[in-house]
PDB file of C-alpha atoms and ligand atoms in Angstrom:
ATOM      1  CA  MET L   1      60.977  -2.800-121.940  1.00  0.00           C
ATOM      2  CA  SER L   2      61.361  -5.639-124.367  1.00  0.00           C
ATOM      3  CA  PRO L   3      63.657  -5.544-127.398  1.00  0.00           C
ATOM      4  CA  ALA L   4      60.628  -5.642-129.675  1.00  0.00           C
ATOM      5  CA  GLU L   5      59.482  -2.325-128.297  1.00  0.00           C
ATOM      6  CA  ASP L   6      62.834  -0.793-129.105  1.00  0.00           C
ATOM      7  CA  GLU L   7      62.566  -1.924-132.704  1.00  0.00           C
ATOM      8  CA  ALA L   8      59.075  -0.542-133.161  1.00  0.00           C
ATOM      9  CA  PRO L   9      58.520   2.548-131.076  1.00  0.00           C
ATOM     10  CA  GLU L  10      54.865   2.925-130.349  1.00  0.00           C
ATOM     11  CA  ARG L  11      52.764   5.809-131.363  1.00  0.00           C
ATOM     12  CA  CYS L  12      49.302   6.874-130.359  1.00  0.00           C
ATOM     13  CA  ALA L  13      46.723   4.606-131.979  1.00  0.00           C
ATOM     14  CA  ILE L  14      44.422   7.436-132.970  1.00  0.00           C
ATOM     15  CA  PRO L  15      44.591   7.979-136.741  1.00  0.00           C
ATOM     16  CA  GLY L  16      46.559  11.071-137.658  1.00  0.00           C
ATOM     17  CA  CYS L  17      48.207  11.316-134.242  1.00  0.00           C
ATOM     18  CA  ASP L  18      51.886  10.435-133.863  1.00  0.00           C
ATOM     19  CA  GLN L  19      52.452  11.415-130.261  1.00  0.00           C
ATOM     20  CA  PRO L  20      54.251   8.953-127.992  1.00  0.00           C
ATOM     21  CA  PRO L  21      51.753   6.951-125.940  1.00  0.00           C
ATOM     22  CA  VAL L  22      51.545   7.325-122.186  1.00  0.00           C
ATOM     23  CA  ARG L  23      48.822   4.761-121.572  1.00  0.00           C
ATOM     24  CA  HIS L  24      47.439   1.582-123.037  1.00  0.00           C
ATOM     25  CA  LEU L  25      43.714   1.161-123.155  1.00  0.00           C
ATOM     26  CA  ALA L  26      41.695  -1.886-124.006  1.00  0.00           C
ATOM     27  CA  ARG L  27      40.823  -1.303-127.623  1.00  0.00           C
ATOM     28  CA  SER L  28      37.117  -1.669-126.981  1.00  0.00           C
ATOM     29  CA  GLU L  29      37.367   0.955-124.249  1.00  0.00           C
ATOM     30  CA  ALA L  30      39.342   3.279-126.482  1.00  0.00           C
ATOM     31  CA  ARG L  31      36.870   2.884-129.322  1.00  0.00           C
ATOM     32  CA  ALA L  32      34.061   3.961-127.038  1.00  0.00           C
ATOM     33  CA  ALA L  33      35.567   7.433-127.110  1.00  0.00           C
ATOM     34  CA  PHE L  34      37.326   7.233-130.502  1.00  0.00           C
ATOM     35  CA  PRO L  35      35.106   5.424-133.015  1.00  0.00           C
ATOM     36  CA  GLU L  36      37.662   6.242-135.727  1.00  0.00           C
ATOM     37  CA  LEU L  37      40.169   3.961-134.034  1.00  0.00           C
ATOM     38  CA  PRO L  38      40.801   1.025-136.375  1.00  0.00           C
ATOM     39  CA  GLU L  39      40.129  -2.494-135.146  1.00  0.00           C
ATOM     40  CA  GLY L  40      42.974  -4.872-134.500  1.00  0.00           C
ATOM     41  CA  GLY L  41      44.990  -5.801-131.470  1.00  0.00           C
ATOM     42  CA  ARG L  42      43.729  -5.950-127.939  1.00  0.00           C
ATOM     43  CA  ARG L  43      45.290  -2.793-126.606  1.00  0.00           C
ATOM     44  CA  ALA L  44      45.566   0.687-127.973  1.00  0.00           C
ATOM     45  CA  PRO L  45      48.474   2.971-127.080  1.00  0.00           C
ATOM     46  CA  ILE L  46      47.166   6.425-126.318  1.00  0.00           C
ATOM     47  CA  CYS L  47      49.051   9.691-126.044  1.00  0.00           C
ATOM     48  CA  ARG L  48      48.608  12.122-123.212  1.00  0.00           C
ATOM     49  CA  ASP L  49      46.215  14.431-125.015  1.00  0.00           C
ATOM     50  CA  HIS L  50      44.036  11.623-126.295  1.00  0.00           C
ATOM     51  CA  TYR L  51      44.104   9.948-122.912  1.00  0.00           C
ATOM     52  CA  ARG L  52      42.705  13.132-121.430  1.00  0.00           C
ATOM     53  CA  THR L  53      40.036  13.252-124.090  1.00  0.00           C
ATOM     54  CA  TRP L  54      39.244   9.600-123.464  1.00  0.00           C
ATOM     55  CA  LYS L  55      38.995  10.082-119.733  1.00  0.00           C
ATOM     56  CA  LYS L  56      36.639  12.967-120.201  1.00  0.00           C
ATOM     57  CA  ALA L  57      34.549  11.098-122.745  1.00  0.00           C
ATOM     58  CA  THR L  58      34.244   7.955-120.652  1.00  0.00           C
ATOM     59  CA  LYS L  59      33.450   9.994-117.585  1.00  0.00           C
ATOM     60  CA  ASP L  60      30.591  11.645-119.445  1.00  0.00           C
ATOM     61  CA  ARG L  61      29.492   8.277-120.749  1.00  0.00           C
ATOM     62  CA  ARG L  62      29.404   6.798-117.255  1.00  0.00           C
ATOM     63  CA  ALA L  63      27.392   9.740-116.011  1.00  0.00           C
ATOM     64  CA  LEU L  64      24.949   9.185-118.874  1.00  0.00           C
ATOM     65  CA  ASP L  65      24.782   5.456-118.138  1.00  0.00           C
ATOM     66  CA  ARG L  66      23.915   6.225-114.569  1.00  0.00           C
ATOM     67  CA  LEU L  67      21.121   8.539-115.642  1.00  0.00           C
ATOM     68  CA  THR L  68      19.794   5.915-118.037  1.00  0.00           C
ATOM     69  CA  TRP L  69      19.601   3.328-115.294  1.00  0.00           C
TER      70      TRP L  69
HETATM   71 ZN1  LIG N 101      47.030  10.803-129.693  1.00  0.00          ZN
END
């Protein structure tokens, strides 16, 4: 924990969501599941619920990729 994090508590990067983040995703990875995620920064803090959604979405995407290949 750095002092900077204390000054600016993080919130989930998904617009309209203000849950505390439990994970950080690469922004490009996060945007694969959440196209509404604004650009900027390399990592996106993600709350528990959105992380679940992301995991599910990327899992489906990988399954689709495999079928495509
Ligand atoms: Zn969220």
